[in-house]
Each structure stands twice: as C-alpha cells, then as structure tokens.
Amino acid sequence: MSDEEKISELKEKLKNKRLNEEDEDYKDDEITADEIAEDIKELKTKEEIHDYLEEVHDVDIAEYLEDIIDENEEILRVLSAVDNEEKAAIIEEADEELQVKILDLISEEEALEIFSYMSPDDIVDILGNLDFPKRKSLLSKMKRSDANKLRELLGYAPETAGGIMTTQYIAFKGDIKLKAILEKIKLMAPKTEYIETIFVQNEKGEVIGEADLRDILIMPEDTVLYDITDENIKYVYPEDDQEEVAQLVSKYGLKVVPVLSRKKVLLGIITIDDVVDVIQEENTEDILKLAGTSDDEDLETSLFDSIKKRLPWLMINLFTAFLASFTVGLFSSTINKVVALAAAMPIVSGMGGNAGTQSLAVTIRSIALGEYENNENLSISIKYVLVGLINGLILGIVCGFIVYFMFGLKYLSLVILLSMIGNCIIACLVGYLIPVVLKILNIDPAMASAVLLTTVTDVCGFFLFLGLATMFLDKLI
Amino acid sequence: MSDEEKISELKEKLKNKRLNEEDEDYKDDEITADEIAEDIKELKTKEEIHDYLEEVHDVDIAEYLEDIIDENEEILRVLSAVDNEEKAAIIEEADEELQVKILDLISEEEALEIFSYMSPDDIVDILGNLDFPKRKSLLSKMKRSDANKLRELLGYAPETAGGIMTTQYIAFKGDIKLKAILEKIKLMAPKTEYIETIFVQNEKGEVIGEADLRDILIMPEDTVLYDITDENIKYVYPEDDQEEVAQLVSKYGLKVVPVLSRKKVLLGIITIDDVVDVIQEENTEDILKLAGTSDDEDLETSLFDSIKKRLPWLMINLFTAFLASFTVGLFSSTINKVVALAAAMPIVSGMGGNAGTQSLAVTIRSIALGEYENNENLSISIKYVLVGLINGLILGIVCGFIVYFMFGLKYLSLVILLSMIGNCIIACLVGYLIPVVLKILNIDPAMASAVLLTTVTDVCGFFLFLGLATMFLDKLI
C-alpha cells in the first residue's frame, strides 16, 4: 500500500468513525488531542505525518504535543515532519512548558531559522520563557538590529502594553496619496501582522490619527491620506497595564490600539486577538484568586503542583479560621448554659459570608470592567449599608420564626434577628470596601478578598450573636 | 461672543484643567460622563452642542445619557443636536434601558431613518429590547425584504450564534478572478461590516473556505479565488451557544467566524469585536452566579434592584444553612459535655469550604474556557481525592497542634485531624463534581455551585467532627 493510499484510508476511517457518532452537532474539522495521538501512532514516515498534519490546526498539534510533553523523541518525530514555517506556528500556540521543551530539543541554528517566520512580539514571549544564558546566547547569534529590537521589547514588563505589543505596523506621513499607499501596502503586507488600520504621522513623526484600509480602497486614488484620517483615536502608553488595554478595547469596540510614547511616537500596536487572550487570562486570574488558589491552576495541573498551589492559601485560611474559633471560645460559658446557641451560631456567620460575597463579586467585576469610579464611594457605601439592613431584616425575621419553632426560645429569635441585621450590614459594606481599598493600595482587588471577607463575617457573626446572647442570657436559660 | 469663540474657550478651559491635574498618565482624549454633563450645561444652541459632541466618542455620549436616563428633555436636546448617523452610533452603544427610552422619545419615522445607518444585528438587538406591539409596528413600516430579514434574525435566541451574527458579509464563487473581486469589494465596502475575510462558495452555494483581503491585494490580478482559498476553516451553527463561539474564537485566534446551516450555506458572520462583548458578558455571569447574585447586577444597580436580585439567593442559602444547624443540633448533648467543641467546629467546616472552593473555581474556569474533557472525570477525581487527602493531612496536623496547645485535649486534636482529612477529601472532590454534573445536566455550571458546595462542606464538616467527638467522648471529658 502506498503512502497516499494509507493516508486516504486513514482519513476515510476517521470520517466514518465520526459519521457514526450520534452527536449531530459534530463539525467535520473537530479533532481532539487523543484522536491525533491515536492517528499518528499508525503513521511511520515523515511524509505520512507531514500529509496528515497538514489537515490539523496548529492549535490542535500544539495541544497534542503538550499532552506528550515527556516524550522527547515523539515530539522530535512530529516536528521533523513539518517545515520551519509550520514549526513557528506550532511553537506560537504552545504553552510555556512546551515552548521551553522544544527550544531545548532543537539546535540554536534551527531556532533562529524558525524565529524568522515569527513576529517580534511572539519571539519576545518565547525568549521571556527561556533561562537567561539560553536567551543571551540566542540573541547574540541574531542580526544586531533584530537583537536590539527584541532587547527593547524584552525591557517591557510582560503584563504591560509594551509587553504585548507588536512592532509590525504600517504608518505613513499624512501628505501621501492613497495610490502610493496602496502600492506600498502590497509590498509590506506579507510581513506585517495587521494591515487593516494605517497610522498617520505628522512632520515631527508624532501620530495624529489613523485611517481604514477600507477607505483607502474606496476613495479616489489621488486623495491625500490626511483627508481620510480619523484624529479622534484611543491609544495607550507602553507601561500601561494590559488590563487597562483590554478595558479600552472592550469599552470602545476597538480592533487595534496604538502604543505611543509620551511624545506621541508610535512604538507598536496591540491587536484585538491578543486582547482576547489578555481578557481570558485576567478573568481566570480574578476567579481563581477570589477562590484562593494560584492564578495558573487548571484541570491538567499535576497532583503535586495542585497541592503546592493550594496549600499556602489554605494555611492563611487556617489562621484566620482560628480567629473565628477564638471569638467563639470567648463565649464558652454562655454556650455551656444554652447549648442551642452552638447549633444556631453558624447560620448568622454563614449568611454574613454569603451576603458579603455578593457585594464582593459585583465590586470586583465592576473594577475589572473599568466601571468603578472612585467619586462614588460614599453613595455606594450608603446603598450597601441599606441593602444589608433590609436583606438582614427580612432574613432575620424568617430565620427568627424558624428558630422559635425549633427551640421555643423567643429571645433566641430576637438575638438571631438583631445579629443577622448587624452581620449583613457589615458584610455588604465590607464586601464592597475590601476590593476598593485593595485597588487604592494598588493591590489586585481579587487577591485574598474572599479570605479577608469571611474572616470579618465569621468573627463579627459569632461575636454579635454570642455577645447578644450573653446580654440576654437570663431570658434564654 | 460667537459660538465658535465660546466653544474654543471651553475647550481651552478643559485642556488647562487637565494639564493642571497631577496625573501624568492623562491621555488627552479621556473624558468622563460627569465632565460631559458639566460642559454641556454651559452650551445653549444646537450648533454649540453639535460641535462639542463631535469631539466626544459615541460610547462616552451614551454613558452620559445613561446617567441622565430620567431627564427626557435633556436627552432629546442632546439627540436633536446630532445627525441620524451619529444617533445610530449612540443608540448602538447605549444600554438596554437607554435604547428603550430613546425609541420611546422619538417618532417611529425617525427610528426607521436611524435604523438605515445600522447593521441588521444591531437593529435586531434593539428590536429585541422593545415590547411586542412597538416592535411589530416598526417592522410593519419597513421595506418588506428588510423586515423579513430582521424577523428571521429575531427568530434566533439572543445568546446563540444566530442571535449575535450579522448578515453583512462578502462571499463569492471560487472561480472569480481577484481583479473582479477587488472591483466589487470597493462597491460593497461602505455598507459591509467586515471586509477583511471573503468567504468562498462552490457551485451549490456551499461554503468551502475563506480568503484574506490581504492575499487579494498582494496576488496577481488574474489569480482565481480558489487558488488563495483556505479550506481548513472553523465555523458554527446558528443554534450554537454564544459561549461556544467565544471558546472557538479565543482557542484558534480567529478574527471572524462564519455561521453555516447544516447544508453549509452561509447565514451570517460573527466578528471578534462582538465576541469580546460575549466573553465579558459570560465572565460576569460566571463570577456573579458563583457568588450567588443575579448576573446583571453592577455598582450602578439601584438599591431596590440590588435587594431584589440578592434576596432570593440568600433565602436559598438560609435554608441550606439550617441543614448545617440541624447537623450541629444532633450533637448538642456532646457539645454540652465538651464546650471546646463549639469553638473548634467552625474550623473544620470553614476549611472544607475553602478547599472545595479552590476545586470549584478551577473546574468552572476550565469549563468556561472549553478545556474540560469528559473522558478524564475518573483520573481528575482521583487526583482531587489525593489533593484533599494530602492538604487535609498537613492542615490537620498543624491545626491539631494548635488545638492541643489551646485546650490541652490530645483526643480533640485527633478528632480535628481525622475530620479535617475527611472534609478536605470530600470538599476537593465535590468542588470538582458539582460543576461537572451541572454541565452534564445542561445547567450553567456556575449556577448555585457555591451554595451547594458550602452546604456539603458545612454538613459534612460538622457531622464528621462532632460524630468523631461523640465516638471519643469518654476520652474528651
């Protein structure tokens, strides 16, 4: 059987297997890493693998290689079957671990050849993941001008606008005619990442606006670039946080943002597809930090790493849990006299935690979306005190009735009602204030917010409930 | 003083005010809704307002109008100063409430004129927000073919691919030459939302691939479209959930996704800037649902609405809190004998909640990013049992020592150790299983996950701790 026959047989098999699957939502380009693993096992020669991988998306190939990260020979067998342009595409899609592994497996000369198919921002990302000697050695083997450009980009912190921008953009002086621009774009397009927006500079080289490729196509050839320039543009500075860039792009529906120096010189551009990655990354960070685990854990994280990422947070939690425990300990003689208190006390602390988490989540999300304005702190604080008061009142009344029917102690119901109102007010307010204060202190608002909040609501809940119970002790016995 | 003088004076004032601000990060196009309000107050004539608003981004104008949502006359005064194209842009950026308000304030004839500047997907979004009689009346006044297209789009659920797609795309048969395409694109571009990707159809009208505008510009004029067609494309069906679309776009770094029928006919396209909105929306939903509040609350939500959105969730929480309370109540005679138990028990339940929330967040995030694969449930479950075992063991030992120094009861330390291990195992496993089971049942995995989890960890924590304490009761007294 020839190679081609084998390939086509394999493809046919794959197709049939899929047609037999009951899932009618199946799209014929979908393939999982496991399916690639299964298919590739049966392929022997480079040519077979090459032909097979042509049909598979780079993202999926990278995902497959991430799954077999420890099988050096298999990774090399797959990589040696594709050309350097395809290798570049796969490495760009790979996670940090796989990027480092591949750069370890191949020679520096091969790495440099592969880099020639990548844009500077992608090379910088990869170099940033390598250890210092390796990075230095690669840079020293490059053309001096390329190396200098990369060193400049490496100088920006990875999570800033400078760290995610690319230097492949198109910019012209405003007095050039559209006909000339179109000629130049045709020459520049193959090695430029983004051609849909052209930046417009004045005589001093300052950016004064941008023009759409669309308008350049539509308008008469002898129009001057100035005449189709939109001067009302949004931009960022290189040291701006990537989260601010994401907020700007999503608020104003931008497709590209220029990164300018203070003197309005164009340093680079950030395209919307890179911003999508930033948004996903920042959202993952927020939700995981809020839950008290490290921001880079996922379901594939190894057992040992999961433990290592989670344990420090739990240790912090443990010590704050003792604060709650101490608070309860203060009132042990009261509990000794009325044991029903032990059963009722988790309700007040738990409900405070829930009510506070609501404020916390709304606030963290508003900050993340750039909707928070610091001139409204007082009015929002007052609102949340009232939200806590009214919700606490309603919950306290319901809870008081149930407790009355359970224990028959009407003063216990009063204690529950009052402590529920108090704890809900504190919870709603503190759930708002914690992230706001963290933001003002320039700390990530999601960081440790939940731990701080539950410590406050537990301690306050137990203290209010058991303290009030101690005050009314003679009515409860 | 002439209008122009007044305007330029105002602009100068604004500029100076800003230059005096110490914030060196200030970008000269930034303006807040409050500043617009202040500036506009001083402007009298339509012309003044018109000139002023030309310098302000539609998004910021919409934000300003959202802030003065109850001032009908002021909204009309601002709107009447801008032309219909600008009105269209402002309405597109407005939130639901403002869209409905503006459509109420203007005549149906004016609305139809404004619609002529909008793309069908934006009109559909607005119509979807209106009440039925108003929507019907507007549709009946449109050109029949336009109305039919809109009715078709209105037929798709708003959170599906069909609900967010636009029908303004460019598609050609594959045998056309690039020169002809370029001519046609020039004609179509002004009324087409996205021109950077051209879809390629075969004789039967099925989509067989896509081509880049870049390649069309670069390649020789007499190249046939087929020759620059990429056949390996990603697509979605109209009833696919918008979250799946977002996953596809972010996984494969797409800039546009075609929406195809089962027969591969092009129904519409979804562009990446709309996907950014979807991602933000879905992330807000996840984080707020996880925290147990409605998915559309933000810091601007009114007092009454905040209470209304939060109270139902807290009521559910209250009843689950009673489950924990009942569990404690089962052991009141044990607590009565060893009151130290009351102080120590919140530690075990609380730490279980924290450990479980870590698994929960990692799982929900992985599902949201489309990284969850249902063939790994067993191996991940085993991993999380081990994570719970080891973290519980370490926490239990630390906690046991502290409790021993606090109360001097070595069997109390043993009880804490064992119940901590047990509750951490349950928490880690259940934190993973709850969202997975919800996903299998086709319920949003973030929905009510946290409430379910804390109920489990509270009940199990109290039961394990107090149950073991009861077993060892004679050693504890």
Short mmCIF file of N, CA and C in Angstrom, two decimals, chain A residues 46 49 53 64-65 68-82 87 98 101-107 110 114:
data_model
loop_
_atom_site.label_atom_id
_atom_site.label_comp_id
_atom_site.label_asym_id
_atom_site.label_seq_id
_atom_site.Cartn_x
_atom_site.Cartn_y
_atom_site.Cartn_z
N LYS A 46 8.10 10.29 7.70
CA LYS A 46 7.93 11.74 7.80
C LYS A 46 6.84 12.23 6.87
N ILE A 49 3.35 11.60 8.15
CA ILE A 49 3.00 12.52 9.23
C ILE A 49 2.77 13.93 8.67
N LEU A 53 -0.64 15.98 9.13
CA LEU A 53 -0.68 17.21 9.95
C LEU A 53 -1.13 18.43 9.15
N TYR A 64 -1.72 18.53 21.28
CA TYR A 64 -1.27 17.13 21.29
C TYR A 64 0.13 17.03 21.87
N LEU A 65 1.04 17.91 21.43
CA LEU A 65 2.42 17.87 21.93
C LEU A 65 2.49 18.20 23.43
N ILE A 68 2.01 15.11 25.39
CA ILE A 68 3.11 14.12 25.43
C ILE A 68 4.42 14.82 25.77
N ILE A 69 4.34 15.79 26.68
CA ILE A 69 5.48 16.67 26.97
C ILE A 69 6.74 15.92 27.39
N ASP A 70 6.57 14.72 27.96
CA ASP A 70 7.77 14.00 28.42
C ASP A 70 8.38 13.08 27.36
N GLU A 71 7.69 12.93 26.22
CA GLU A 71 8.20 12.01 25.19
C GLU A 71 9.02 12.79 24.16
N ASN A 72 10.27 13.07 24.53
CA ASN A 72 11.13 13.88 23.67
C ASN A 72 11.22 13.37 22.24
N GLU A 73 11.38 12.04 22.11
CA GLU A 73 11.57 11.50 20.76
C GLU A 73 10.34 11.67 19.90
N GLU A 74 9.16 11.47 20.51
CA GLU A 74 7.92 11.62 19.75
C GLU A 74 7.73 13.08 19.33
N ILE A 75 8.05 14.00 20.23
CA ILE A 75 7.93 15.42 19.88
C ILE A 75 8.84 15.74 18.68
N LEU A 76 10.07 15.23 18.75
CA LEU A 76 11.01 15.49 17.65
C LEU A 76 10.53 14.85 16.35
N ARG A 77 9.96 13.62 16.46
CA ARG A 77 9.48 12.92 15.27
C ARG A 77 8.38 13.75 14.58
N VAL A 78 7.47 14.31 15.38
CA VAL A 78 6.40 15.11 14.81
C VAL A 78 6.96 16.41 14.20
N LEU A 79 7.84 17.08 14.96
CA LEU A 79 8.36 18.36 14.49
C LEU A 79 9.20 18.21 13.22
N SER A 80 9.97 17.10 13.16
CA SER A 80 10.84 16.94 12.00
C SER A 80 10.04 16.68 10.72
N ALA A 81 8.74 16.40 10.89
CA ALA A 81 7.91 16.12 9.70
C ALA A 81 7.36 17.40 9.07
N VAL A 82 7.45 18.54 9.80
CA VAL A 82 6.88 19.77 9.25
C VAL A 82 7.97 20.78 8.94
N LYS A 87 6.51 24.87 12.04
CA LYS A 87 7.08 24.78 13.40
C LYS A 87 6.84 26.09 14.14
N LEU A 98 5.91 23.69 26.89
CA LEU A 98 6.24 23.08 25.60
C LEU A 98 7.21 23.95 24.81
N LYS A 101 10.59 23.30 26.18
CA LYS A 101 11.00 21.95 25.80
C LYS A 101 11.47 21.91 24.34
N ILE A 102 10.69 22.49 23.44
CA ILE A 102 11.07 22.44 22.03
C ILE A 102 12.39 23.18 21.80
N LEU A 103 12.52 24.37 22.41
CA LEU A 103 13.77 25.13 22.25
C LEU A 103 14.97 24.38 22.83
N ASP A 104 14.70 23.49 23.80
CA ASP A 104 15.76 22.65 24.35
C ASP A 104 16.14 21.53 23.37
N LEU A 105 15.13 21.01 22.69
CA LEU A 105 15.34 19.84 21.83
C LEU A 105 16.03 20.20 20.51
N ILE A 106 15.76 21.39 19.98
CA ILE A 106 16.32 21.74 18.67
C ILE A 106 17.61 22.56 18.85
N SER A 107 18.38 22.65 17.77
CA SER A 107 19.63 23.41 17.85
C SER A 107 19.32 24.91 17.81
N GLU A 110 18.57 26.08 14.29
CA GLU A 110 17.21 25.79 13.85
C GLU A 110 16.23 26.78 14.50
N ILE A 114 13.56 29.22 12.64
CA ILE A 114 12.12 29.23 12.95
C ILE A 114 11.68 30.65 13.32
#
